[in-house]
Structures are given as structure tokens and as C-alpha cells.
């Protein structure tokens, strides 16, 4: 197979996947998002990667498990040869194929984005991009960087560049990588067996640990008091940049939690979505290991910033890593200005991708003439030189579990309700659900109220629970009919009698809602909605 071709890998996570992608560095590989993915989400990448109609012209197929004779016959009838992965490994060991070392500017991988805003885009990363990201992370970790004695647990998908960056770092230093069984419910058992020292993770995992521990403490007043005493003691250590798990409180209070994670964890790298300061400080205390939080994108081979050891302050993503530089650019339509140390995060460096695969138009949209990659994220420089992500330029945000929300798409569905005149969908990256501000259609609501013997002006009707329920239920029905996922459905609404307008500053002259202004205007109501969620 010529090196110019790209190998597509659609496998469950494991050693075979890594062997395939790393075995021949001259061949670019594109690990997929797992065989559980619907074919409709695989067809776009396969089509772009010169595998057009691969199911019709496929001639050789390598599978991981034992092949049934009936399966072999069905494949033979279609002109397809089936091979076991073990057979291919044996064949490779017997053939003396010449080495084809890759150049630093050669394509290393095509990593596809999640496709939240449309079709997935193939991010072309060169060997230079990948190695720049890995080396920058190792440098940023300082004394805590992995060594040959370390073992990493791999449970994030390989289509996640954070996972691949961490794996490559382990291979580079001569460390070990162990793979979980493929079922997140068995992760704790896998960690107890492997006893890892290094772990890349996402906020959802730490949120789950936090919720489980707090839930267990609710049943015992004495345990809760004792636990909080230990937490306060460890917090004082954290504030002094002391990281340890050998205190009396670790032995008496936190040992079981640490043992559930294998008992040897010393480094955790968290990325993918924002993590609340409360949960981060809690995790640092109970796990007794260094937990750093980073910010990055697939387009930057994972890392853009990473917090450093000795920094106890949460709710930021650290300073830039060594392979890139960052500048903020004004976003006047959202009232973010660099004079206030706020703006769109733009990145330039050796980790910035070469472009989107076979998509020059999309590439030109995010990389300007000076080579700056426009991330679409709004950042703010803090006094200590670290970056804090505060918004999205394109009004796309992540929930705490890492799911993307496109509010405009959801609003376009809900606005079709006969009861709604205007709607503003809102969410926060530290919350697990979304809420909405709704301006009812005055004529429809008054007519409905009259039919149901509910008197009052629109202002009075907006605080009526029956009115709220009929609007909320209609929105949920329309959302379900339109195919919204559960996390895309609102959990509560606030009814507002006065329309958004140009006059009150909540609408543009083009009749588009102004999200930053709406967020500020309805801040008390939004906070109340989240606080009072069931």
C-alpha cells in the first residue's frame, strides 16, 4: 500500500488499535470513534478518505475476533477476503518490509471532529504538530512528567486528541499504557487491577466522583462532619501547593476513594470541558495527586494551555504551552475587547494543524493570512498570566458532561410552538442541562387562559404555574418530535411578559437576539432557575 493513502481504523480501544496506528509511521491513520457509531456518521470520513462506497469495492477485511465459517462464506460470496489480526501480525513479522521513516512535515493523522455544527471535519495533523503538542505537555508538567516507571489508564476514545497526546507522551518516555475493558461501569475495577499512576480524564468523571461521595455522606451526619474536617485540612495543604496522600486524614477518610482509583495515582490531566473550582479542589484533596486542567482543540493536536504544578487557584486553564503563542482579538458584536483583556482566542505555533482534509473553504475560515488559528472561544487573561475561557463566539457551548449545545438550533424548534413569541435558550459549561427565557404570544396565551377560566393580564399569567406547564410541555413535545436529544431539551423556563426589542437592547436591528445582553439582563432569573431545578 503506498504511503500516500490513509488507513481508516474503526476498532474498540485497545492495544491492537495502537499497534495499527503506530506500527508504520509512514502511513497516516485516522482512528474512528468506535464501532458503536451509526454508519451515517462514518460515511462522511470514509468518503473523504478515498474509501468511496468502500462497502461495494472492499476486497480485504481485517477483523479482531474469531471468524465463523458462515461469515467467511458470506464474505467470499461478495468477493471479500477475511483475515484475523493475528494472521496479519504474523505475516508482517515474516516479511522484511523496508522502513519508511516519516518527515516532520508528513501527514501523521486525520482526526475528525465531532460534527456538532455540521459534517465532521478531518483535521490534518503532521508529525511536527503531534510531537510539538506532546513535548510541550511534558515540559509544562515539570517534575511530574511521566517516567518509564509510570502506568497510564486509557479509557477516553482515541478520536479524542487529549487521549492520543497522553498516550504518545507515555510511549515517548518509555512508560506503560493499560486499556479499560470498554465499559465505563467497569472502570473502577479496571483501575484497581491496573493500579495506574497517570490518568487523562474529563470533568464528567470527577463530577461523578464528587456527586457519589456527597450522596453517601448525606446518610450519616457523623461521617459528613468527619469528612469535612479532613477536607478542610487537605485544602490548607492545597493552598500552600502541598500535594500528598500520607496524612492521617488520607488514612482515615480518603483511603477508600483513592483505592477505587487504583491507589497509586499521582498525575491527572483534565480537559475537554470546563471543571468547576469546587469539584477540582475536592478532587485534589481526596485523591492526593497533582490534577492539572488544560484547554485545547483537535486543530492544535490537543494542548493550547495547561495549568502548572504549584498553582492552587482553580477555574482557569493555565498559561500557554511552549509550542504555541496566544493572542486575543476583539469581538465587538459580543462586546469583548482586548482593552479589557478579553477576546477571541487565536493560536499560532508548531502544533497548529495543516488544514481540514479536502476542505479549503473551512480551513480559510479558521486560519487567517498571518497563520493564526481562530478557535471561536472567548478568553480572558487573568492577573496571574493564566487564561480563562468565558464564552463561545459562535454561541456553541459544552455542558458539564462534555455534550455540545447549539442554542440557535434548539430555539428554531421551540419557536414553532403556538404559545411562544420569542425564546432564548441558555446553558452553562458547569451545568448539566439547559434552561430558557420565553416571551409568550400574548394573543394565544390570553385565548387559552380565557378558555380555561384563568383571569389576569399577561404579567399575571406569566407567573401562573398552569400557564408555565402548558408552554413547557408543548416545547418538550416539539423538541422530541424534532429529534432533540435529552440533553438538548430544556429543564425549566421563565416566562417574561415584555418582548425582546431594539429599544431595550436585547435585539439587533436585524431582529436577532443579543445573547450577551440577554444573559446580563436575565441574570437573576437564570440563577434562580438553576438553583431551583428539581
Short mmCIF file of C-alpha atoms in Angstrom, two decimals:
data_model
loop_
_atom_site.label_atom_id
_atom_site.label_comp_id
_atom_site.label_asym_id
_atom_site.label_seq_id
_atom_site.Cartn_x
_atom_site.Cartn_y
_atom_site.Cartn_z
CA UNK A 1 0.00 0.00 0.00
CA UNK A 2 1.51 3.38 -0.98
CA UNK A 3 2.27 5.79 1.91
CA UNK A 4 0.08 8.49 0.38
CA UNK A 5 -3.04 6.52 1.30
CA UNK A 6 -4.73 6.92 4.67
CA UNK A 7 -5.58 3.91 6.84
CA UNK A 8 -9.03 4.06 8.46
CA UNK A 9 -9.30 2.35 11.84
CA UNK A 10 -12.71 1.54 13.31
CA UNK A 11 -11.98 -0.52 16.41
CA UNK A 12 -12.74 -0.68 20.07
CA UNK A 13 -9.97 0.91 22.09
CA UNK A 14 -7.05 -1.38 22.81
CA UNK A 15 -3.50 -2.39 22.04
CA UNK A 16 -4.39 -3.53 18.52
CA UNK A 17 -5.61 -0.06 17.62
CA UNK A 18 -2.36 1.50 18.85
CA UNK A 19 -0.22 -1.14 17.14
CA UNK A 20 -2.01 -0.45 13.87
CA UNK A 21 -1.70 3.33 14.06
CA UNK A 22 1.91 3.41 15.33
CA UNK A 23 3.36 0.35 13.60
CA UNK A 24 4.17 2.11 10.32
CA UNK A 25 4.78 5.85 10.83
CA UNK A 26 4.92 6.41 7.08
CA UNK A 27 1.19 5.75 6.80
CA UNK A 28 -1.24 8.41 8.05
CA UNK A 29 -4.02 6.88 10.17
CA UNK A 30 -7.43 8.09 11.19
CA UNK A 31 -8.80 6.31 14.26
CA UNK A 32 -12.58 6.39 14.24
CA UNK A 33 -14.95 6.95 17.15
CA UNK A 34 -15.67 3.29 17.70
CA UNK A 35 -17.81 0.65 16.02
CA UNK A 36 -20.87 1.70 18.02
CA UNK A 37 -21.14 4.78 15.80
CA UNK A 38 -24.05 4.83 13.32
CA UNK A 39 -22.95 4.29 9.73
CA UNK A 40 -24.35 7.71 8.74
CA UNK A 41 -21.66 9.31 10.94
CA UNK A 42 -18.91 7.16 9.44
CA UNK A 43 -19.82 7.67 5.80
CA UNK A 44 -18.51 11.24 5.58
CA UNK A 45 -14.96 10.47 6.82
CA UNK A 46 -14.75 7.25 4.80
CA UNK A 47 -15.94 9.07 1.70
CA UNK A 48 -13.30 11.81 2.06
CA UNK A 49 -10.52 9.35 2.76
CA UNK A 50 -10.81 7.85 -0.72
CA UNK A 51 -12.89 4.97 0.58
CA UNK A 52 -15.90 5.97 -1.50
CA UNK A 53 -18.50 3.20 -1.44
CA UNK A 54 -15.98 1.06 0.43
CA UNK A 55 -18.68 -1.47 1.19
CA UNK A 56 -19.02 -2.12 -2.56
CA UNK A 57 -15.35 -2.21 -3.58
CA UNK A 58 -13.89 -3.70 -0.38
CA UNK A 59 -11.63 -6.67 -1.10
CA UNK A 60 -9.74 -7.38 2.15
CA UNK A 61 -11.07 -7.01 5.68
CA UNK A 62 -9.09 -7.49 8.89
CA UNK A 63 -11.16 -8.42 11.96
CA UNK A 64 -10.21 -8.79 15.61
CA UNK A 65 -12.25 -11.80 16.71
CA UNK A 66 -12.54 -15.39 15.55
CA UNK A 67 -14.24 -15.71 12.18
CA UNK A 68 -17.18 -18.08 11.83
CA UNK A 69 -17.18 -20.32 8.78
CA UNK A 70 -20.60 -18.97 7.80
CA UNK A 71 -19.21 -15.44 7.93
CA UNK A 72 -16.27 -16.47 5.74
CA UNK A 73 -18.65 -17.94 3.19
CA UNK A 74 -20.85 -14.83 3.13
CA UNK A 75 -17.75 -12.68 2.63
CA UNK A 76 -16.44 -14.98 -0.11
CA UNK A 77 -19.75 -14.75 -1.94
CA UNK A 78 -19.23 -10.99 -2.06
CA UNK A 79 -15.61 -11.23 -3.18
CA UNK A 80 -14.15 -10.21 0.20
CA UNK A 81 -11.17 -11.93 1.86
CA UNK A 82 -11.31 -12.06 5.66
CA UNK A 83 -8.15 -12.03 7.81
CA UNK A 84 -7.63 -12.24 11.54
CA UNK A 85 -5.49 -9.52 13.06
CA UNK A 86 -3.14 -12.18 14.48
CA UNK A 87 -2.56 -13.52 10.96
CA UNK A 88 -1.63 -10.06 9.72
CA UNK A 89 0.82 -9.64 12.61
CA UNK A 90 2.43 -12.98 11.77
CA UNK A 91 2.63 -12.06 8.10
CA UNK A 92 4.29 -8.77 8.98
CA UNK A 93 6.90 -10.46 11.18
CA UNK A 94 7.89 -12.80 8.36
CA UNK A 95 8.21 -10.14 5.65
CA UNK A 96 11.19 -7.82 5.69
CA UNK A 97 9.47 -4.65 4.54
CA UNK A 98 11.79 -1.65 4.16
CA UNK A 99 11.43 1.07 6.79
CA UNK A 100 9.86 4.30 5.57
CA UNK A 101 10.67 6.94 8.21
CA UNK A 102 8.34 9.91 8.14
CA UNK A 103 9.42 13.52 7.69
CA UNK A 104 8.29 16.01 10.31
CA UNK A 105 6.03 17.71 7.74
CA UNK A 106 4.43 14.46 6.58
CA UNK A 107 0.81 13.87 7.45
CA UNK A 108 0.56 11.84 10.67
CA UNK A 109 -3.17 11.56 11.23
CA UNK A 110 -6.55 12.82 10.10
CA UNK A 111 -8.59 13.25 13.26
CA UNK A 112 -12.25 14.00 12.67
CA UNK A 113 -14.18 16.50 14.75
CA UNK A 114 -17.46 15.51 16.39
CA UNK A 115 -19.53 17.23 13.68
CA UNK A 116 -21.71 19.18 16.11
CA UNK A 117 -22.15 22.12 13.74
CA UNK A 118 -22.47 20.06 10.57
CA UNK A 119 -20.48 17.34 8.85
CA UNK A 120 -17.36 16.16 10.72
CA UNK A 121 -14.20 17.90 9.51
CA UNK A 122 -10.97 15.98 9.03
CA UNK A 123 -8.21 17.75 10.94
CA UNK A 124 -4.85 17.11 9.23
CA UNK A 125 -2.06 16.87 11.80
CA UNK A 126 1.56 16.44 10.75
CA UNK A 127 4.21 14.59 12.74
CA UNK A 128 5.51 18.00 13.79
CA UNK A 129 2.08 19.01 15.09
CA UNK A 130 1.70 15.85 17.16
CA UNK A 131 5.22 15.85 18.59
CA UNK A 132 5.09 19.58 19.37
CA UNK A 133 1.98 19.02 21.47
CA UNK A 134 3.47 16.03 23.29
CA UNK A 135 6.79 17.73 24.07
CA UNK A 136 5.05 20.91 25.23
CA UNK A 137 2.88 18.97 27.70
CA UNK A 138 5.89 17.09 29.08
CA UNK A 139 7.74 20.37 29.52
CA UNK A 140 4.77 22.01 31.25
CA UNK A 141 4.43 19.10 33.71
CA UNK A 142 7.95 19.68 35.00
CA UNK A 143 8.87 17.32 37.84
CA UNK A 144 5.56 15.48 37.44
CA UNK A 145 6.11 14.40 33.83
CA UNK A 146 5.78 10.64 33.25
CA UNK A 147 8.79 8.33 33.57
CA UNK A 148 9.45 4.72 32.47
CA UNK A 149 8.08 3.60 35.85
CA UNK A 150 4.64 5.12 35.20
CA UNK A 151 1.49 3.35 34.01
CA UNK A 152 -1.41 5.14 32.33
CA UNK A 153 -5.04 4.01 32.18
CA UNK A 154 -6.59 4.57 28.75
CA UNK A 155 -10.36 4.98 28.69
CA UNK A 156 -11.01 8.06 26.56
CA UNK A 157 -11.66 7.37 22.85
CA UNK A 158 -8.64 7.56 20.54
CA UNK A 159 -10.55 10.04 18.40
CA UNK A 160 -10.03 12.37 21.39
CA UNK A 161 -6.70 14.15 20.86
CA UNK A 162 -6.20 14.52 24.64
CA UNK A 163 -6.05 10.73 24.92
CA UNK A 164 -3.70 10.37 21.96
CA UNK A 165 -1.42 13.13 23.23
CA UNK A 166 -1.13 11.45 26.64
CA UNK A 167 -0.56 8.03 25.08
CA UNK A 168 2.17 9.37 22.81
CA UNK A 169 3.81 11.02 25.82
CA UNK A 170 3.87 7.68 27.65
CA UNK A 171 5.40 5.89 24.66
CA UNK A 172 7.97 8.67 24.29
CA UNK A 173 9.26 8.34 27.86
CA UNK A 174 9.04 4.53 27.89
CA UNK A 175 6.05 4.23 30.20
CA UNK A 176 3.21 1.68 30.07
CA UNK A 177 -0.39 2.04 28.90
CA UNK A 178 -3.24 -0.19 30.03
CA UNK A 179 -6.67 -0.21 28.39
CA UNK A 180 -10.01 -0.41 30.16
CA UNK A 181 -12.50 -3.12 29.24
CA UNK A 182 -14.64 -0.84 27.09
CA UNK A 183 -17.46 -0.43 29.59
CA UNK A 184 -17.28 2.71 31.73
CA UNK A 185 -19.16 0.91 34.51
CA UNK A 186 -16.13 -1.35 34.95
CA UNK A 187 -13.58 1.48 35.03
CA UNK A 188 -13.10 1.33 38.81
CA UNK A 189 -12.46 -2.42 38.71
CA UNK A 190 -10.02 -1.94 35.83
CA UNK A 191 -8.15 0.75 37.76
CA UNK A 192 -7.93 -1.46 40.84
CA UNK A 193 -6.38 -4.18 38.68
CA UNK A 194 -4.00 -1.92 36.73
CA UNK A 195 -3.10 0.50 39.57
CA UNK A 196 -2.26 3.38 37.21
CA UNK A 197 -0.12 6.36 38.18
CA UNK A 198 -1.19 8.62 35.29
CA UNK A 199 -4.70 9.31 34.02
CA UNK A 200 -6.13 11.64 31.36
CA UNK A 201 -9.70 12.44 32.34
CA UNK A 202 -12.72 14.60 31.59
CA UNK A 203 -14.75 16.71 34.07
CA UNK A 204 -17.65 14.29 33.91
CA UNK A 205 -15.61 11.64 35.75
CA UNK A 206 -14.67 14.00 38.59
CA UNK A 207 -18.22 15.33 38.77
CA UNK A 208 -19.46 11.77 39.18
CA UNK A 209 -16.98 11.06 42.00
CA UNK A 210 -18.00 14.30 43.72
CA UNK A 211 -21.72 13.53 43.45
CA UNK A 212 -21.32 9.93 44.64
CA UNK A 213 -19.27 10.88 47.68
CA UNK A 214 -21.63 13.70 48.65
CA UNK A 215 -24.62 11.42 48.21
CA UNK A 216 -23.12 8.79 50.53
CA UNK A 217 -22.34 11.42 53.17
CA UNK A 218 -25.95 12.60 53.23
CA UNK A 219 -26.95 9.45 55.11
CA UNK A 220 -24.60 9.98 58.05
CA UNK A 221 -24.19 13.23 59.98
CA UNK A 222 -21.11 11.94 61.82
CA UNK A 223 -19.38 10.79 58.62
CA UNK A 224 -20.16 14.11 56.97
CA UNK A 225 -18.63 16.10 59.85
CA UNK A 226 -15.53 13.90 59.92
CA UNK A 227 -15.15 14.05 56.12
CA UNK A 228 -15.44 17.84 56.02
CA UNK A 229 -12.79 18.15 58.75
CA UNK A 230 -10.40 16.14 56.61
CA UNK A 231 -11.34 18.16 53.55
CA UNK A 232 -10.55 21.46 55.29
CA UNK A 233 -7.17 20.11 56.42
CA UNK A 234 -6.26 18.98 52.91
CA UNK A 235 -7.50 22.28 51.44
CA UNK A 236 -4.98 24.13 53.60
CA UNK A 237 -2.29 21.91 52.07
CA UNK A 238 -3.53 22.64 48.55
CA UNK A 239 -3.44 26.41 49.17
CA UNK A 240 0.23 26.03 50.12
CA UNK A 241 0.86 23.96 46.96
CA UNK A 242 1.42 20.79 49.01
CA UNK A 243 0.30 17.61 47.25
CA UNK A 244 0.35 14.42 49.30
CA UNK A 245 -1.67 11.40 50.34
CA UNK A 246 0.18 10.40 53.53
CA UNK A 247 -1.73 12.46 56.11
CA UNK A 248 -3.81 10.94 58.89
CA UNK A 249 -6.91 12.12 57.01
CA UNK A 250 -5.86 10.18 53.92
CA UNK A 251 -5.66 7.02 56.02
CA UNK A 252 -8.91 7.57 57.91
CA UNK A 253 -11.18 9.34 55.40
CA UNK A 254 -9.93 9.32 51.82
CA UNK A 255 -8.24 5.92 51.50
CA UNK A 256 -11.26 4.11 50.04
CA UNK A 257 -11.71 6.75 47.32
CA UNK A 258 -8.03 6.56 46.43
CA UNK A 259 -8.15 2.74 46.35
CA UNK A 260 -11.11 2.88 43.95
CA UNK A 261 -8.75 4.72 41.56
CA UNK A 262 -6.03 2.08 41.99
CA UNK A 263 -4.26 3.63 44.97
CA UNK A 264 -1.17 4.86 43.06
CA UNK A 265 -2.49 7.81 41.07
CA UNK A 266 -0.03 10.73 41.09
CA UNK A 267 -0.98 12.72 37.97
CA UNK A 268 -4.29 13.51 36.32
CA UNK A 269 -4.70 15.71 33.24
CA UNK A 270 -8.23 17.06 32.80
CA UNK A 271 -9.59 18.55 29.59
CA UNK A 272 -12.47 18.58 27.10
CA UNK A 273 -14.88 20.74 29.14
CA UNK A 274 -14.68 23.27 31.99
CA UNK A 275 -14.39 21.98 35.54
CA UNK A 276 -15.84 23.88 38.49
CA UNK A 277 -13.39 25.11 41.11
CA UNK A 278 -15.37 23.36 43.84
CA UNK A 279 -15.04 19.95 42.19
CA UNK A 280 -11.38 20.48 41.21
CA UNK A 281 -10.34 21.43 44.76
CA UNK A 282 -12.36 18.50 46.13
CA UNK A 283 -10.64 16.05 43.75
CA UNK A 284 -7.19 17.39 44.59
CA UNK A 285 -7.90 16.87 48.28
CA UNK A 286 -9.43 13.40 48.22
CA UNK A 287 -7.18 11.88 45.53
CA UNK A 288 -3.95 13.39 46.84
CA UNK A 289 -2.41 13.76 43.39
CA UNK A 290 -1.49 16.57 41.02
CA UNK A 291 -4.52 17.48 38.90
CA UNK A 292 -3.87 19.94 36.09
CA UNK A 293 -6.54 21.40 33.84
CA UNK A 294 -5.90 22.17 30.21
CA UNK A 295 -7.56 23.78 27.23
CA UNK A 296 -7.10 22.71 23.66
CA UNK A 297 -8.62 21.70 20.36
CA UNK A 298 -8.21 18.91 17.85
CA UNK A 299 -6.89 21.58 15.48
CA UNK A 300 -3.97 22.17 17.86
CA UNK A 301 -3.05 18.50 18.38
CA UNK A 302 -4.73 18.83 21.81
CA UNK A 303 -2.84 21.33 24.02
CA UNK A 304 -3.10 25.11 23.91
CA UNK A 305 -2.79 25.88 27.62
CA UNK A 306 -2.14 23.77 30.72
CA UNK A 307 -2.10 24.71 34.38
CA UNK A 308 1.19 24.18 36.21
CA UNK A 309 2.21 22.43 39.40
CA UNK A 310 2.14 24.65 42.46
CA UNK A 311 -0.83 26.69 41.25
CA UNK A 312 -3.73 26.03 43.67
CA UNK A 313 -6.12 28.50 42.04
CA UNK A 314 -8.98 26.78 40.16
CA UNK A 315 -11.30 27.91 37.34
CA UNK A 316 -8.68 28.75 34.75
CA UNK A 317 -6.86 26.65 32.16
CA UNK A 318 -3.31 27.77 32.81
CA UNK A 319 -0.73 29.60 30.67
CA UNK A 320 0.11 28.73 27.04
CA UNK A 321 2.17 25.61 26.42
CA UNK A 322 5.64 26.04 24.95
CA UNK A 323 4.84 25.11 21.33
CA UNK A 324 2.40 27.95 20.65
CA UNK A 325 1.56 31.54 21.40
CA UNK A 326 -1.87 33.05 22.04
CA UNK A 327 -3.39 36.40 21.28
CA UNK A 328 -6.88 37.70 21.93
CA UNK A 329 -8.79 39.56 19.22
CA UNK A 330 -11.69 41.98 19.62
CA UNK A 331 -15.21 40.63 19.13
CA UNK A 332 -17.19 43.90 19.03
CA UNK A 333 -20.55 42.27 18.28
CA UNK A 334 -20.30 40.50 21.64
CA UNK A 335 -18.68 43.47 23.39
CA UNK A 336 -15.42 41.66 24.12
CA UNK A 337 -12.35 43.88 23.72
CA UNK A 338 -8.65 43.28 24.24
CA UNK A 339 -8.50 46.56 26.17
CA UNK A 340 -10.38 44.61 28.85
CA UNK A 341 -8.10 41.60 28.34
CA UNK A 342 -10.97 39.73 26.68
CA UNK A 343 -11.46 38.47 23.14
CA UNK A 344 -11.39 35.51 20.78
CA UNK A 345 -8.56 33.08 21.48
CA UNK A 346 -6.22 32.84 18.47
CA UNK A 347 -3.33 30.37 18.38
CA UNK A 348 -0.13 30.20 16.33
CA UNK A 349 2.62 27.62 16.63
CA UNK A 350 4.06 24.29 15.57
CA UNK A 351 1.06 22.41 16.97
CA UNK A 352 -1.49 24.20 14.75
CA UNK A 353 -2.94 21.89 12.12
CA UNK A 354 -2.19 21.92 8.40
CA UNK A 355 -5.84 22.34 7.40
CA UNK A 356 -9.10 20.45 7.03
CA UNK A 357 -8.89 17.41 4.78
CA UNK A 358 -10.21 18.27 1.31
CA UNK A 359 -11.92 21.38 2.67
CA UNK A 360 -10.02 24.56 1.77
CA UNK A 361 -13.08 26.72 2.38
CA UNK A 362 -13.45 25.68 6.03
CA UNK A 363 -9.69 25.95 6.52
CA UNK A 364 -9.72 29.55 5.30
CA UNK A 365 -12.50 30.34 7.77
CA UNK A 366 -10.37 29.48 10.81
CA UNK A 367 -6.77 30.21 9.72
CA UNK A 368 -6.07 33.81 8.70
CA UNK A 369 -3.38 35.13 6.34
CA UNK A 370 -0.88 35.52 9.19
CA UNK A 371 -1.29 31.87 10.20
CA UNK A 372 -3.37 32.46 13.33
CA UNK A 373 -5.94 29.80 14.12
CA UNK A 374 -9.21 31.34 15.30
CA UNK A 375 -10.63 28.95 17.89
CA UNK A 376 -14.09 30.51 18.22
CA UNK A 377 -13.65 30.54 22.02
CA UNK A 378 -13.73 33.75 24.02
CA UNK A 379 -10.97 34.01 26.61
CA UNK A 380 -9.83 36.39 29.31
CA UNK A 381 -6.33 36.91 30.68
CA UNK A 382 -6.19 36.75 34.47
CA UNK A 383 -3.71 38.78 36.56
CA UNK A 384 -1.53 35.70 37.17
CA UNK A 385 -0.98 35.21 33.43
CA UNK A 386 -3.39 32.33 33.01
CA UNK A 387 -6.27 32.04 30.56
CA UNK A 388 -9.93 31.66 31.46
CA UNK A 389 -12.46 30.57 28.82
CA UNK A 390 -15.63 32.62 29.29
CA UNK A 391 -17.76 32.24 26.15
CA UNK A 392 -18.12 30.94 22.60
CA UNK A 393 -18.05 33.27 19.63
CA UNK A 394 -20.47 31.16 17.63
CA UNK A 395 -22.81 30.61 20.58
CA UNK A 396 -21.89 26.96 20.88
CA UNK A 397 -21.09 25.70 24.34
CA UNK A 398 -20.44 22.49 26.23
CA UNK A 399 -22.36 21.22 29.21
CA UNK A 400 -20.52 19.79 32.20
CA UNK A 401 -20.67 16.26 30.78
CA UNK A 402 -18.97 17.41 27.57
CA UNK A 403 -22.03 17.50 25.29
CA UNK A 404 -22.19 20.36 22.79
CA UNK A 405 -25.24 22.61 22.67
CA UNK A 406 -26.21 24.68 19.62
CA UNK A 407 -28.82 27.06 21.11
CA UNK A 408 -29.95 28.54 17.80
CA UNK A 409 -30.93 25.09 16.51
CA UNK A 410 -33.00 24.43 19.63
CA UNK A 411 -34.60 27.88 19.53
CA UNK A 412 -35.64 27.37 15.92
CA UNK A 413 -37.56 24.27 17.03
CA UNK A 414 -39.20 25.76 20.11
CA UNK A 415 -40.23 28.97 18.36
CA UNK A 416 -42.67 26.90 16.30
CA UNK A 417 -44.85 26.49 19.38
CA UNK A 418 -48.07 28.44 19.07
CA UNK A 419 -47.63 29.73 22.60
CA UNK A 420 -44.20 31.30 22.04
CA UNK A 421 -43.36 34.69 20.61
CA UNK A 422 -39.63 34.73 21.47
CA UNK A 423 -37.27 32.29 23.18
CA UNK A 424 -33.70 32.45 24.49
CA UNK A 425 -32.02 29.11 25.28
CA UNK A 426 -29.27 29.33 27.88
CA UNK A 427 -26.75 26.98 29.43
CA UNK A 428 -23.53 27.00 31.40
CA UNK A 429 -20.47 24.83 30.99
CA UNK A 430 -20.58 23.93 34.68
CA UNK A 431 -24.21 22.77 34.47
CA UNK A 432 -25.56 19.51 33.07
CA UNK A 433 -28.75 20.90 31.49
CA UNK A 434 -30.17 23.93 29.69
CA UNK A 435 -32.96 26.39 30.53
CA UNK A 436 -34.82 29.10 28.62
CA UNK A 437 -36.37 32.55 28.82
CA UNK A 438 -39.71 32.58 26.98
CA UNK A 439 -41.82 35.53 25.86
CA UNK A 440 -45.35 34.11 25.35
CA UNK A 441 -47.54 35.02 22.39
CA UNK A 442 -49.95 37.39 24.13
CA UNK A 443 -52.98 36.64 21.94
CA UNK A 444 -52.64 32.85 22.10
CA UNK A 445 -51.99 32.77 25.84
CA UNK A 446 -54.87 35.10 26.66
CA UNK A 447 -57.19 33.00 24.50
CA UNK A 448 -56.04 29.79 26.21
CA UNK A 449 -56.43 31.39 29.65
CA UNK A 450 -59.95 32.54 28.82
CA UNK A 451 -60.93 29.03 27.71
CA UNK A 452 -59.55 27.61 30.95
CA UNK A 453 -61.10 30.27 33.21
CA UNK A 454 -57.76 31.77 34.26
CA UNK A 455 -58.10 35.57 34.63
CA UNK A 456 -55.36 38.21 34.60
CA UNK A 457 -53.06 40.33 32.48
CA UNK A 458 -50.10 38.83 30.63
CA UNK A 459 -47.81 39.72 33.56
CA UNK A 460 -50.09 37.78 35.92
CA UNK A 461 -50.40 34.86 33.52
CA UNK A 462 -46.61 34.63 33.25
CA UNK A 463 -46.34 33.70 36.94
CA UNK A 464 -49.20 31.20 36.76
CA UNK A 465 -47.96 27.60 37.12
CA UNK A 466 -50.66 26.20 34.80
CA UNK A 467 -49.64 28.58 32.02
CA UNK A 468 -45.99 27.70 32.52
CA UNK A 469 -46.69 23.97 32.41
CA UNK A 470 -48.72 24.10 29.20
CA UNK A 471 -45.96 26.07 27.44
CA UNK A 472 -43.15 23.89 28.81
CA UNK A 473 -44.91 20.65 27.87
CA UNK A 474 -45.60 21.88 24.35
CA UNK A 475 -41.92 22.82 23.94
CA UNK A 476 -40.78 19.38 25.10
CA UNK A 477 -43.19 17.64 22.73
CA UNK A 478 -41.97 19.71 19.79
CA UNK A 479 -38.37 19.06 20.76
CA UNK A 480 -38.96 15.32 20.91
CA UNK A 481 -40.78 15.32 17.56
CA UNK A 482 -37.87 17.23 16.02
CA UNK A 483 -35.36 14.66 17.26
CA UNK A 484 -33.67 16.65 20.01
CA UNK A 485 -31.52 14.55 22.33
CA UNK A 486 -32.36 14.53 26.03
CA UNK A 487 -29.54 16.94 26.91
CA UNK A 488 -30.81 19.34 24.21
CA UNK A 489 -34.21 19.62 25.88
CA UNK A 490 -34.76 22.44 28.37
CA UNK A 491 -35.37 21.54 32.00
CA UNK A 492 -37.18 24.74 33.05
CA UNK A 493 -38.38 28.09 31.70
CA UNK A 494 -39.00 31.62 32.91
CA UNK A 495 -41.93 33.47 31.31
CA UNK A 496 -41.33 37.15 30.60
CA UNK A 497 -44.21 39.43 29.54
CA UNK A 498 -42.18 42.05 27.62
CA UNK A 499 -40.72 41.21 24.18
CA UNK A 500 -37.02 41.48 23.35
CA UNK A 501 -36.58 44.64 21.25
CA UNK A 502 -34.02 47.01 19.79
CA UNK A 503 -35.26 49.63 22.23
CA UNK A 504 -34.48 47.57 25.33
CA UNK A 505 -31.15 46.46 23.86
CA UNK A 506 -31.99 42.76 23.61
CA UNK A 507 -32.49 42.62 19.83
CA UNK A 508 -30.31 43.69 16.91
CA UNK A 509 -31.72 45.85 14.08
CA UNK A 510 -31.79 42.63 12.06
CA UNK A 511 -34.15 41.15 14.71
CA UNK A 512 -31.54 38.73 16.05
CA UNK A 513 -31.32 38.21 19.79
CA UNK A 514 -28.24 39.60 21.56
CA UNK A 515 -27.08 36.74 23.77
CA UNK A 516 -24.54 38.51 25.99
CA UNK A 517 -27.07 41.26 26.75
CA UNK A 518 -29.85 38.73 27.41
CA UNK A 519 -27.54 36.83 29.76
CA UNK A 520 -26.87 40.03 31.72
CA UNK A 521 -30.47 41.26 31.64
CA UNK A 522 -31.92 37.98 32.93
CA UNK A 523 -29.05 37.03 35.24
CA UNK A 524 -31.22 36.86 38.42
CA UNK A 525 -33.90 34.77 36.70
CA UNK A 526 -31.35 32.40 35.16
CA UNK A 527 -29.64 31.90 38.51
CA UNK A 528 -33.00 31.22 40.18
CA UNK A 529 -33.94 28.66 37.52
CA UNK A 530 -30.73 26.70 38.03
CA UNK A 531 -30.93 26.98 41.80
CA UNK A 532 -34.49 25.66 41.94
CA UNK A 533 -34.17 22.82 39.45
CA UNK A 534 -35.65 19.56 40.80
#
